Coordinates of C-alpha atoms in Angstrom, one line a residue:
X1 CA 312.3 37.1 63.6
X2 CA 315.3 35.2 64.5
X3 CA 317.6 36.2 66.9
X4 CA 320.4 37.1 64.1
X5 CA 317.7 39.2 63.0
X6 CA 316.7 40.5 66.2
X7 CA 320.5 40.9 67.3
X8 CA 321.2 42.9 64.2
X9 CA 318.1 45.5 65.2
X10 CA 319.4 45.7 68.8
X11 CA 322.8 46.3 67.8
X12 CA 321.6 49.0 64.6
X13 CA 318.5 50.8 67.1
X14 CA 321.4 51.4 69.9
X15 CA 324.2 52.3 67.7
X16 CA 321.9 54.8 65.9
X17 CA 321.4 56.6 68.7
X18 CA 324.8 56.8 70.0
X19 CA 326.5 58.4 66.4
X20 CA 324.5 61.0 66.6
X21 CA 325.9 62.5 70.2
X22 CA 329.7 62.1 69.4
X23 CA 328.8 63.7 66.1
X24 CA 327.5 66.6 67.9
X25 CA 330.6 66.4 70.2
X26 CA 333.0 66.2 67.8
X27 CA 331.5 69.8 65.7
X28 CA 330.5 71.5 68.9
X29 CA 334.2 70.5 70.4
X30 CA 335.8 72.3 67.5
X31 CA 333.0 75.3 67.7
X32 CA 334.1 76.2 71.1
X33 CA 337.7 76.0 70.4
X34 CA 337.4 78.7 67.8
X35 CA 335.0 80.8 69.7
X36 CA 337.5 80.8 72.5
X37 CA 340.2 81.3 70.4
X38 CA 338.7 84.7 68.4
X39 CA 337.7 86.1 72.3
X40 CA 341.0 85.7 73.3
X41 CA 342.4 87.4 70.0
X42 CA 340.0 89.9 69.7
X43 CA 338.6 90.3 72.8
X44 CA 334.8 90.4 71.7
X45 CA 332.4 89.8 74.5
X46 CA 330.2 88.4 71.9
X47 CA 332.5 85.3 71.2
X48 CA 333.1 84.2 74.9
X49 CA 328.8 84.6 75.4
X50 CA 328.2 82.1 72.7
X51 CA 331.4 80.1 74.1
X52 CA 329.3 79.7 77.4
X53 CA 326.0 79.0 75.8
X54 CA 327.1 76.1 73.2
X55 CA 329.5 74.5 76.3
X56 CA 326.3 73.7 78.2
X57 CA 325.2 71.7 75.3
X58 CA 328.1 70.2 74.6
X59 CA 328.0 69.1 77.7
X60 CA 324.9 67.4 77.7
X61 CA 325.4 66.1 74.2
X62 CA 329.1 64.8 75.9
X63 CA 327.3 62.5 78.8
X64 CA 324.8 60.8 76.5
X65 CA 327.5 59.9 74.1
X66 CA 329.4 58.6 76.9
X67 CA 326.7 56.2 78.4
X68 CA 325.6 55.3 75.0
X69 CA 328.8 54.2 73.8
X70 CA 329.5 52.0 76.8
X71 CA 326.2 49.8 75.6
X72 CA 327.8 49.2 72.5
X73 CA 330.6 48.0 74.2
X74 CA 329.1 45.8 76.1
X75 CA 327.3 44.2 72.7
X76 CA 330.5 42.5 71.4
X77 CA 330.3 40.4 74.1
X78 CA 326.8 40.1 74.7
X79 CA 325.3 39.4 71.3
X80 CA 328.3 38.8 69.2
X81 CA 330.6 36.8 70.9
X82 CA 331.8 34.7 68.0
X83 CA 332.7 38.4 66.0
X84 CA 334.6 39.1 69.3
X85 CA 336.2 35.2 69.5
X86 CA 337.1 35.7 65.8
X87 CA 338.2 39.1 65.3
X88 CA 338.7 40.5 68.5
X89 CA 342.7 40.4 67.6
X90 CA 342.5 43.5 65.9
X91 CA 339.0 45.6 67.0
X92 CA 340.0 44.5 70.5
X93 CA 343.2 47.0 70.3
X94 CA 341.8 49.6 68.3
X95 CA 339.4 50.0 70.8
X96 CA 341.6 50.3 73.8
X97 CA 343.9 52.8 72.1
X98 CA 340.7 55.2 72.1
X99 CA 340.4 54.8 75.6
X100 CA 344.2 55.0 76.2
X101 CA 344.5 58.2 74.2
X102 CA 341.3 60.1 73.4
X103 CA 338.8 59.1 76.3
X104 CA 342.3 59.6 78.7
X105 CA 342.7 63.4 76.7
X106 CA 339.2 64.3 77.1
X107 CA 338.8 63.4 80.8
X108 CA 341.6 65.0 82.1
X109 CA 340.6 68.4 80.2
X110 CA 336.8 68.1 80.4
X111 CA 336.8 69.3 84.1
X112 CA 339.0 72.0 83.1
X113 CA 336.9 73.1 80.2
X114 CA 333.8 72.9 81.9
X115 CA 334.5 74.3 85.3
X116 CA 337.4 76.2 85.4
X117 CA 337.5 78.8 83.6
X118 CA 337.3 81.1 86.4
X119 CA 339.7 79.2 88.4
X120 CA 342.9 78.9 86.0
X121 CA 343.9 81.7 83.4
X122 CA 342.7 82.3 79.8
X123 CA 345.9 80.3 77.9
X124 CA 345.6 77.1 80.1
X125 CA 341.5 77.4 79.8
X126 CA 342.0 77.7 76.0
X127 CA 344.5 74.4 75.9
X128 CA 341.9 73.1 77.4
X129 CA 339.1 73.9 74.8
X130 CA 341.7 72.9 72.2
X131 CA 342.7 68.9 73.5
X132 CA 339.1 68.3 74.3
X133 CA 338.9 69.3 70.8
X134 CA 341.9 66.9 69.7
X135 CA 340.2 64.1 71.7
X136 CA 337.3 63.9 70.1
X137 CA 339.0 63.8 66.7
X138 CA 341.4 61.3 68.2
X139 CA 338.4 59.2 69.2
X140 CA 336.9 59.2 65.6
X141 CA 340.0 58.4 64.0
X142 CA 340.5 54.9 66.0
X143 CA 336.8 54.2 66.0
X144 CA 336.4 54.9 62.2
X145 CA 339.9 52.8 61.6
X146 CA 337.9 49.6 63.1
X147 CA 335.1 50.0 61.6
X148 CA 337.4 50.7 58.3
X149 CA 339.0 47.6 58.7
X150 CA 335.4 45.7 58.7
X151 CA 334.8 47.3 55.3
X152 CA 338.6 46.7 53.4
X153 CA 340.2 44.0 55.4
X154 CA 344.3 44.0 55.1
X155 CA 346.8 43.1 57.1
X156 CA 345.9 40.5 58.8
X157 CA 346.5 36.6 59.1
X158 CA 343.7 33.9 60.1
X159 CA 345.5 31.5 62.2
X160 CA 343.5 28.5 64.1
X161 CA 340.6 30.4 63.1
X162 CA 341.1 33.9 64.3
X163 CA 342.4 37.1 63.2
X164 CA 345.9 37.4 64.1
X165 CA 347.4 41.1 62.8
X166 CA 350.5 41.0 61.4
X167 CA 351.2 44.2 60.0
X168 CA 349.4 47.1 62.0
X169 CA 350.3 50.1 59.7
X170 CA 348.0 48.5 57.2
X171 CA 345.3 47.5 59.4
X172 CA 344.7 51.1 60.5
X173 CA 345.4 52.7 57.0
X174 CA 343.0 50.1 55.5
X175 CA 342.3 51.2 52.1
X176 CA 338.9 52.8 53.0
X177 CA 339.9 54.6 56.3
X178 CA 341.1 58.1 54.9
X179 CA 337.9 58.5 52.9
X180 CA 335.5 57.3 55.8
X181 CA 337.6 59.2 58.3
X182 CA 337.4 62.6 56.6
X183 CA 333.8 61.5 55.2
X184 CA 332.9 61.5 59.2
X185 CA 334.6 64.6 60.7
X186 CA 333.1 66.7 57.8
X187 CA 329.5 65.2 58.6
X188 CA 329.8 66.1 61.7
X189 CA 330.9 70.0 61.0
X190 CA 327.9 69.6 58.9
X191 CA 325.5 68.9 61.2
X192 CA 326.8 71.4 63.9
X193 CA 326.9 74.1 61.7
X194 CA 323.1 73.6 61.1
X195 CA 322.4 72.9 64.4
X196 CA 323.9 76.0 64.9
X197 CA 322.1 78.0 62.1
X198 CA 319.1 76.2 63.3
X199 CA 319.1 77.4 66.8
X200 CA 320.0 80.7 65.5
X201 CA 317.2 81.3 62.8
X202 CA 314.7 80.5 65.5
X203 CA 315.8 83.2 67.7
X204 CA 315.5 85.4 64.6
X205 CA 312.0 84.1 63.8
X206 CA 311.0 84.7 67.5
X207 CA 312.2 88.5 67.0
X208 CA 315.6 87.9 69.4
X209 CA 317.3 89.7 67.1
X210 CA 320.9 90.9 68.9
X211 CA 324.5 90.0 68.1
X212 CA 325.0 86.7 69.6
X213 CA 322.5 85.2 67.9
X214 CA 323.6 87.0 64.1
X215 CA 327.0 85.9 64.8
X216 CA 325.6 82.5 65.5
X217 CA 323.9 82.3 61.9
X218 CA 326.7 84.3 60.0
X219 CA 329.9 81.6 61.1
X220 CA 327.3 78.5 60.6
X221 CA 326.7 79.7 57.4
X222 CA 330.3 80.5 56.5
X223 CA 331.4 76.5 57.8
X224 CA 328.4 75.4 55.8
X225 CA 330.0 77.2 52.6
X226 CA 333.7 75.6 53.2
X227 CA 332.1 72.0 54.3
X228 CA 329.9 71.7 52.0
X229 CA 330.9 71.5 48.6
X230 CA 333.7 69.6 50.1
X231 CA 332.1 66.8 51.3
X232 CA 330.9 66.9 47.9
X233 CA 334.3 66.1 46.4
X234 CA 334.7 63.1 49.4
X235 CA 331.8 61.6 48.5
X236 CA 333.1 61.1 45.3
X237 CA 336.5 59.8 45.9
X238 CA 334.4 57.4 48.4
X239 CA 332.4 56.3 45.9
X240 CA 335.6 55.6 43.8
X241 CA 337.0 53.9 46.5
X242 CA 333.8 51.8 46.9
X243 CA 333.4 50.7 43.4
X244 CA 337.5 49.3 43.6
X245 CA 337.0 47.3 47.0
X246 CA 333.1 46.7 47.6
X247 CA 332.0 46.6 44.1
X248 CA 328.4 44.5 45.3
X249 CA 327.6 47.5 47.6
X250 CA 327.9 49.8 45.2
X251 CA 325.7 47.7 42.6
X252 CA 323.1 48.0 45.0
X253 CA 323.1 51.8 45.9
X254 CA 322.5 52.0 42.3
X255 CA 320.1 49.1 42.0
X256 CA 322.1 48.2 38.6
X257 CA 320.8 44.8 37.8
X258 CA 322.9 43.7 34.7
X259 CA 325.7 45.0 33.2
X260 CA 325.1 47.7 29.8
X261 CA 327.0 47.1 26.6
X262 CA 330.2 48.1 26.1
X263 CA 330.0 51.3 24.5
X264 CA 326.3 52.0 26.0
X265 CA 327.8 53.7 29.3
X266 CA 325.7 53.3 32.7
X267 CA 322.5 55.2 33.1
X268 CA 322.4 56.7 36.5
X269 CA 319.0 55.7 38.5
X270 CA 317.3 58.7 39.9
X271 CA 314.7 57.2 41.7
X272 CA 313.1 53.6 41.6
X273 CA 312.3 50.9 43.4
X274 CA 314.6 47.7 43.4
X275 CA 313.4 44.3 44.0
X276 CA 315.0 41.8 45.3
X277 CA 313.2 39.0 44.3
X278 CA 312.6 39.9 40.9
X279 CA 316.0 41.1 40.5
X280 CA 314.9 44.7 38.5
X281 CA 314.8 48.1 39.7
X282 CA 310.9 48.5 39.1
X283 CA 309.7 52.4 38.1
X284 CA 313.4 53.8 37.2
X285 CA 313.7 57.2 36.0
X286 CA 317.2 57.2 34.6
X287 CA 319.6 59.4 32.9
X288 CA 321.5 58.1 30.3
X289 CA 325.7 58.0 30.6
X290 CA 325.2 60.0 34.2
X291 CA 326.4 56.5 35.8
X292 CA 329.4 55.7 34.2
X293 CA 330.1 60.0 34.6
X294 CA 329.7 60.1 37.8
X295 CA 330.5 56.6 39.1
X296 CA 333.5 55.5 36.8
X297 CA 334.5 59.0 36.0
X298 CA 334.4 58.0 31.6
X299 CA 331.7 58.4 29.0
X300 CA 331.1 54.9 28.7
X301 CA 332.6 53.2 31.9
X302 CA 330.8 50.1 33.2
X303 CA 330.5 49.2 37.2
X304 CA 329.4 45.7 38.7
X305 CA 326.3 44.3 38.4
X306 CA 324.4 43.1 40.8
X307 CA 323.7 39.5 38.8
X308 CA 327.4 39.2 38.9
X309 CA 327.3 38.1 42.6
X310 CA 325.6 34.9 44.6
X311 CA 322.2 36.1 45.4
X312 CA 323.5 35.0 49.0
X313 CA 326.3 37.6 48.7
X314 CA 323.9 40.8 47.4
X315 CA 323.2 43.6 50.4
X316 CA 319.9 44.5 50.5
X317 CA 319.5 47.1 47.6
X318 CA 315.6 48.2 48.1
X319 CA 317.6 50.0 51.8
X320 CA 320.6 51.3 50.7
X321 CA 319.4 52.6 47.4
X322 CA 317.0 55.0 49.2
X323 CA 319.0 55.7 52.4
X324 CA 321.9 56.8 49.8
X325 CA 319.5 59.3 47.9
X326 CA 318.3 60.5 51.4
X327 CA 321.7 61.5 52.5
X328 CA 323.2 62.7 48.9
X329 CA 319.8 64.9 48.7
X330 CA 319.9 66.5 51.9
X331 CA 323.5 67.0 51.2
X332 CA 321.9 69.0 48.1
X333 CA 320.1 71.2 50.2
X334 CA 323.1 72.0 52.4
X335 CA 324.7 73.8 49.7
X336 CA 321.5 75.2 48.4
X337 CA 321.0 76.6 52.0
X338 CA 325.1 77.6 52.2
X339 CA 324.7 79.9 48.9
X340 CA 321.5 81.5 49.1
X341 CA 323.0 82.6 52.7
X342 CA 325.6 84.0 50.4
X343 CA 323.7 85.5 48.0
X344 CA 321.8 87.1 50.8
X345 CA 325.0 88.6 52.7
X346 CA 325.0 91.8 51.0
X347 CA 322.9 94.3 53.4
X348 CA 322.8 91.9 55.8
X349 CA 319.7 89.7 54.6
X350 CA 320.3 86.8 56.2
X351 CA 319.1 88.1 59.4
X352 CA 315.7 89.1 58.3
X353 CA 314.9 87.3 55.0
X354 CA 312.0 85.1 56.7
X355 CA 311.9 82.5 54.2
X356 CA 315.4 81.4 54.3
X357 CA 315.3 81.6 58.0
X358 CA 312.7 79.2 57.9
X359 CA 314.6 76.7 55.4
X360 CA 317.4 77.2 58.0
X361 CA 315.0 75.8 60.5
X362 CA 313.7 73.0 58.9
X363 CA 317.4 72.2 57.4
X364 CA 318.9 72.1 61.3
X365 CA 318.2 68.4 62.2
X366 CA 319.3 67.4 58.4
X367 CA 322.6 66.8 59.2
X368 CA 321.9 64.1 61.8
X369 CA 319.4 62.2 59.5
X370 CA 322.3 62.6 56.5
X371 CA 325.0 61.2 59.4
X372 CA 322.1 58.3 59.5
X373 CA 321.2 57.4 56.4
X374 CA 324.8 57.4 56.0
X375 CA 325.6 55.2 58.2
X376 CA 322.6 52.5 57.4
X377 CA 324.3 52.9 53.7
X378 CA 327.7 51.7 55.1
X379 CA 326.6 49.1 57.0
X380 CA 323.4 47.5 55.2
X381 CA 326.0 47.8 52.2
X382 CA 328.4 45.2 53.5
X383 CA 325.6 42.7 54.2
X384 CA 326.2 39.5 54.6
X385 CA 329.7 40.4 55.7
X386 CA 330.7 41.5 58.6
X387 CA 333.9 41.9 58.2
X388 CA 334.1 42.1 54.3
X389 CA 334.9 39.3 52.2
X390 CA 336.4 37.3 55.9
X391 CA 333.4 36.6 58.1
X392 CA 329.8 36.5 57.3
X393 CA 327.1 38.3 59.8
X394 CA 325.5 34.8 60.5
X395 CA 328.7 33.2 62.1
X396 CA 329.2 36.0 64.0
X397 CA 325.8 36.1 66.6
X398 CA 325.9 35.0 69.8
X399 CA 324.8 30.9 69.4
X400 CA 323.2 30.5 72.6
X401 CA 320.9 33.4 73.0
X402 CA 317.2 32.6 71.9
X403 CA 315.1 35.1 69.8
X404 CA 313.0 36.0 72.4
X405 CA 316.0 36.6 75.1
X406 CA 317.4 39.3 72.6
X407 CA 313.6 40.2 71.5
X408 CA 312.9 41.2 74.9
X409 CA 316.4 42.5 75.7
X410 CA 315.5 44.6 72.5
X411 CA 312.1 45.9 73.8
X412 CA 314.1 46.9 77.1
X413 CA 316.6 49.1 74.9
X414 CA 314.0 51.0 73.7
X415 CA 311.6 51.9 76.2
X416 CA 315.0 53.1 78.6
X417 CA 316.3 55.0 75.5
X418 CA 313.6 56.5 74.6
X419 CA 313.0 58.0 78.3
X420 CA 316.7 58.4 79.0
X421 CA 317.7 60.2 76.2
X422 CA 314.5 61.8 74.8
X423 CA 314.8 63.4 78.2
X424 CA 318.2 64.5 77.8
X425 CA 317.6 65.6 74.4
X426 CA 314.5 67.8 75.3
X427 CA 316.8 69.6 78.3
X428 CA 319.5 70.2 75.5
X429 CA 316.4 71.5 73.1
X430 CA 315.6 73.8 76.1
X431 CA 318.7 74.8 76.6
X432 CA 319.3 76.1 72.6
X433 CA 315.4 77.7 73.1
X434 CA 316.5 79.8 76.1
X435 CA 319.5 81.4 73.9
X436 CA 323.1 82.9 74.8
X437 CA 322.6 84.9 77.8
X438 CA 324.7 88.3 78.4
X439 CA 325.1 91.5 80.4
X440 CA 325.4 93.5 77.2
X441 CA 323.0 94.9 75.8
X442 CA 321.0 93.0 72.8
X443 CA 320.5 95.9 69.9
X444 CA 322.2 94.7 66.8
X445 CA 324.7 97.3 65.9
X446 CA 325.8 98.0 62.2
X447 CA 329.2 96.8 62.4
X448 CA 328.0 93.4 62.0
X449 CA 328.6 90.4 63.6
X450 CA 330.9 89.8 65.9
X451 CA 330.9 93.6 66.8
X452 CA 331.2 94.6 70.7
X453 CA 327.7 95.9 71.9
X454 CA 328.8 97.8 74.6
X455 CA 330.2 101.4 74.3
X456 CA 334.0 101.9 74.9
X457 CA 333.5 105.5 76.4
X458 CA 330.4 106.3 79.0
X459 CA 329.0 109.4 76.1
X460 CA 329.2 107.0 73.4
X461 CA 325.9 105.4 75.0
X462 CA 323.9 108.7 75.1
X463 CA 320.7 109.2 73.3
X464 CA 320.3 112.1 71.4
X465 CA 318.2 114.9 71.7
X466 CA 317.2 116.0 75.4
X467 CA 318.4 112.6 76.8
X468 CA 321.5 113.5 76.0
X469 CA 321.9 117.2 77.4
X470 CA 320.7 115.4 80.7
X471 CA 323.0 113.0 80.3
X472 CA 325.7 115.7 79.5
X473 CA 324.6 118.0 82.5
X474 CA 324.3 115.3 85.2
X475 CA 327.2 115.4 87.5
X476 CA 329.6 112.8 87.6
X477 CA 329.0 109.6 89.7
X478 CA 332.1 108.1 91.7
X479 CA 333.2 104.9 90.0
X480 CA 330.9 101.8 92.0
X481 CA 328.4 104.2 93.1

């Protein structure tokens, strides 16, 4: 292992763990803002009991994507100082403006959010909710327009060998930011909303079967409907995008070796098993024309080879061809999950069918491990750029750190991560086992979700039969006796 190598692992092993906490931030953020909101319009007791329950886990998931994200920080300087020397013009600023704005808007509404809801009134609580909200999608958008730059490069100048920017409009709108930004945001409703339907199909399973928790499966289910097949549709404009400005990636997703015919259309690769060395996709099981459908959007459309580049310019296409197929199949078994829940709406099925409460279960950490496999798509796929087409990952390591200083730096990383926040994970995994809590009472009424539990009118809660001439005969009791 070299210390490029190892440099690349640090950086990828830390960086893997910290997406997956503003993710959760970002969903949960936008959960509790709507939960807030529908208590304050309809005054459900229902809405402000899951509103407590999913704040203490946002506010766990919160502090370990803070603490995270400050390692990665400090890894620009650390381990890629010549990326930071080099390009530092423009990832420099971008960064600073999501401190300036988002970290600034969540802090000075997190305390608020968190702890004051008993100490300032319902509207101010509720502008709260809503620019913690707006900070987290703040934070994404600067973050994702950096990292968007990396990909599609523009509007820049190199001058005495750095990046100088001349034209900012068009370093933030870089050609591939609107489809990674929305691509992101939607991932992360996505993986909430089965968190969420997760957490809820266990309590189901368990026989907790009251209104908090079916309200918890029914609006999961309903964001999973609308986020679904729409992440569908931005997949495919990404891919569109890809194939115009990082043609080689896209070559190797589909482990396409050589170029068809004109007139022969692209087969698309189900499954297989590209080599690198050999330069052939071993084992393919293909379907004939679905590439050039899918991928160029014509019958018989052609895309970029992979023997049309430098074998020193290829990403690795044995990785990203499998971590694509990961992430586009469990993105399959979203909307699977999203319309059989539909299906099952009428009489209320979802809440008792056992079998698609279990694929609920199984489905809930799917959208993490899609946000992943994602990710390791987008970023093995640029390989050997760092920034794309600019700067190649080799000139950007740190020169004077040895492989074993960042092999044992490495081995450090994990052993505190894995303590640190496998601890903090298992307390937010208690947390979501121990469910809502609420005064109310638990029954599931027929109304549905969402539906107050408790009686308007002291008779309406009387039993019938014998308990209820008691109840009717008892004398009255003096209100707070």
């Amino acid at each position: 292992m070299t210390s490029l190598m190892l440099a690349r692992i640090q950086f990828g092993f830390t960086i893997s763990f910290h997406i997956l906490f503003p993710a959760l931030t970002i969903g949960l953020a936008s959960y509790l803002a709507v939960l807030e909101g529908l208590w304050l319009r309809t005054g459900r007791k229902v809405y402000i009991d899951l509103y407590q329950f999913w704040i203490k886990v946002f506010a766990v998931a919160f502090g370990m994507g803070v603490v995270s994200g400050l390692v990665m920080a400090y890894q620009f300087g650390t381990n890629w100082s010549n990326f930071s020397r080099f390009a530092g013009g423009v990832t420099g600023p971008l960064l600073a403006y999501e401190v300036l704005t988002a970290f600034f808007l969540e802090a000075g509404f997190l305390g608020v959010m968190l702890f004051g809801r008993d100490r300032v009134g319902p509207a101010l609580h509720f502008v709260s909710t809503l620019a913690v909200a707006l900070g987290t999608l703040v934070s994404a958008t600067w973050i994702l327009a950096s990292n968007s730059w990396m990909q599609t490069p523009q509007g820049h100048e190199i001058i005495d060998g750095r990046v100088v920017p001349v034209d900012w409009l068009r370093v933030v709108l870089n050609p591939s930011f609107p489809y990674r930004l929305a691509h992101t945001v939607v991932a992360s409703y996505l993986a909430t909303a089965l968190m969420v339907a997760g957490a809820a199909a266990w309590h189901l399973l368990a026989g907790r079967d009251n209104t908090r928790v079916r309200t918890m499966l029914s609006m999961a289910l309903w964001m999973l409907l609308a986020a679904a097949p729409i992440q569908a549709l931005i997949g495919d404009q990404h891919g569109l995008n890809t194939l115009e400005h990082q043609p080689a990636k896209l070559a190797a997703i589909e482990g396409h070796w050589e170029r068809t015919p004109e007139g022969a259309g692209v087969p698309l690769k189900l499954f297989g098993w590209p080599d690198m060395e050999a330069e052939v996709t071993r084992y393919a099981i293909e379907i004939p024309r679905a590439g050039s459908l899918l991928l160029a959007h014509s019958w018989d459309g052609q895309i970029p080879a992979l023997k049309d580049f430098p074998p020193a310019d290829r990403p690795n296409s044995t990785v990203v061809f499998w971590t694509f197929r990961a992430m586009v199949g469990l993105g399959v078994l979203m909307i699977a999950l999203a319309f059989w829940g539909l299906w099952l709406r009428r009489g209320q099925r979802i809440f008792s069918h056992r079998a698609f409460l279990r694929f609920a279960l199984a489905l809930s950490p799917a959208g993490l491990v899609a946000i992943l496999a994602g990710w390791l798509t987008t970023e093995v796929g640029r390989q050997p750029w760092i920034v794309y087409g600019v700067m190649r990952t080799a000139e950007a390591v740190s020169p004077q750190h040895s492989a074993s200083q960042v092999g044992f730096t490495l081995g450090l990383f994990v052993l505190v991560y894995f303590a640190v926040f496998g601890a903090g994970t298992a307390y937010g995994l208690r947390l979501i086992r121990k469910g809502p809590a609420s005064n109310g009472g638990d029954a599931p009424v027929h109304g549905g979700p969402g539906e107050p539990r408790q009686p308007m009118r002291p008779l309406s809660a009387a039993s019938e039969g014998m308990d209820a001439v008691d109840a009717l005969a008892a004398p009255e009791v003096p209100h707070g006796h």
